[in-house]
Structures are given as structure tokens and as C-alpha cells.
Short mmCIF file of C-alpha atoms in Angstrom, two decimals:
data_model
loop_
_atom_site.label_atom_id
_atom_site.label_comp_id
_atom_site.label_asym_id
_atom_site.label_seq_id
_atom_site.Cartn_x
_atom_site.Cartn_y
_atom_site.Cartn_z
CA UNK W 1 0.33 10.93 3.75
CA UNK W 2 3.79 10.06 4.13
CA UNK W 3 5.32 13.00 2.74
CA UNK W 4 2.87 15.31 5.34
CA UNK W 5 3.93 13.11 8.16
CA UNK W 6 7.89 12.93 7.44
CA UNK W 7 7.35 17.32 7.32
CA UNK W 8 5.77 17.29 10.59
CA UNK W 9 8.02 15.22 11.95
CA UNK W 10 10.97 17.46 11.03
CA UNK W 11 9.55 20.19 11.52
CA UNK W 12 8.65 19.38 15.35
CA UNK W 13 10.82 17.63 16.48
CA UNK W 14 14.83 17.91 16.78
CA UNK W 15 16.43 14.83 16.09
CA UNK W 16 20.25 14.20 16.94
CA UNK W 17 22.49 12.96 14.75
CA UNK W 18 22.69 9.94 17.36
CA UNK W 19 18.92 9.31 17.42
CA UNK W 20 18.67 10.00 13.25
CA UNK W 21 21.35 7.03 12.79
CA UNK W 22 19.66 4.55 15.17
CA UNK W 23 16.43 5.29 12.94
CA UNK W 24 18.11 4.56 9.72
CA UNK W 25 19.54 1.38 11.32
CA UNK W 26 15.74 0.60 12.22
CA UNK W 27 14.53 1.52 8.84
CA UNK W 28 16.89 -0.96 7.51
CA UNK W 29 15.93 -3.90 9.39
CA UNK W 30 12.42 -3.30 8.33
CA UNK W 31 13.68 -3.06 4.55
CA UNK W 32 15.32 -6.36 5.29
CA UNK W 33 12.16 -7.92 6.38
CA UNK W 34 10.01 -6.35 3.23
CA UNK W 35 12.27 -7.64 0.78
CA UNK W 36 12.65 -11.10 2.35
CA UNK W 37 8.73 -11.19 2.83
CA UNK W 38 8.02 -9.82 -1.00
CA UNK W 39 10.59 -12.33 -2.20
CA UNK W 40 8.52 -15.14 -0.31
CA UNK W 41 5.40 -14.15 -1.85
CA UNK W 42 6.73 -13.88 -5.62
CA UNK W 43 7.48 -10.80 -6.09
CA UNK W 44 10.68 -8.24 -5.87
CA UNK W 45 10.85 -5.00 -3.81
CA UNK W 46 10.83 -2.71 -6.77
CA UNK W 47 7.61 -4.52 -8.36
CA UNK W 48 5.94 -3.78 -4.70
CA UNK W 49 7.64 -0.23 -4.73
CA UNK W 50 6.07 0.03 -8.34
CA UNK W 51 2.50 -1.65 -7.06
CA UNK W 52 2.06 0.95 -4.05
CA UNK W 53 3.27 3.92 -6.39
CA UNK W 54 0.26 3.10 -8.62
CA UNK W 55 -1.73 3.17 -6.25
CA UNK W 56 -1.41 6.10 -4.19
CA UNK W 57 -1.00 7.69 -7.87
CA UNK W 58 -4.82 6.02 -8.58
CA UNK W 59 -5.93 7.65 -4.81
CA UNK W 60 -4.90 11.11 -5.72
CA UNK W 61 -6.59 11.23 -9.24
CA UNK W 62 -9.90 9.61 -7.49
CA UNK W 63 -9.25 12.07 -4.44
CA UNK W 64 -9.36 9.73 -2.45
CA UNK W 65 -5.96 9.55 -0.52
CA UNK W 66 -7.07 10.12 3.14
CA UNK W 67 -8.80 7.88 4.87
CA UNK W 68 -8.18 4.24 5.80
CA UNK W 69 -7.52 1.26 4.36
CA UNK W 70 -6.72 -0.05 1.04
CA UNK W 71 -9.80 -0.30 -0.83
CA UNK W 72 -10.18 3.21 -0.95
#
């Protein structure tokens, strides 16, 4: 899903080098807030990284990886 929705974003629209930076500075903060928020709960960013990895992996052998929600 991600991958599908970063290509369709490229692809339509033209971003300037202005508007890609203030993205990545807003991607950041988010990181900041997902490792601070995984760290609160136990776990590091790279076990969560590994966790969501498995399971879109699981979602794709089960064909199952549109839709919505987790419990798919």
C-alpha cells in the first residue's frame, strides 16, 4: 500500500525542492514521536519496524493486503 501510494504520489504531483524538504522535516517529527512512543511502551523502533515488516510480509502470503484494519 505504501509503496503504490508513494508512486502515485510522484508520479502526479510535482514537488519542489522547497515543499520536498519541509516534508522530510515533517516526517521527522513524526519519527521523533514513534520512537519516543515505542520506547514508552517497551519496545525499540527497529523491533516495531521488524513487527510491521512481518506483518505486511504475513498479508501478502494470505493475500490479504488491501483492505482495512489490522486483523486482516
Amino acid at each position: 500500500y505504501t509503496r503504490r501510494y508513494t508512486l502515485s504520489l510522484h508520479d502526479a504531483l510535482p514537488i519542489s525542492d522547497e515543499k520536498r524538504l519541509e516534508i522530510v522535516k515533517e516526517i521527522g517529527d513524526v519519527l521523533w514521536y514513534c520512537a519516543t512512543l515505542s520506547r514508552d511502551l517497551g519496545y525499540d523502533l527497529e523491533e516495531v519496524a521488524r513487527m510491521n515488516v512481518d506483518k505486511l510480509r504475513s498479508r501478502m502470503q494470505r493475500h490479504q493486503i488491501s483492505g482495512s484494519g489490522d486483523n486482516r
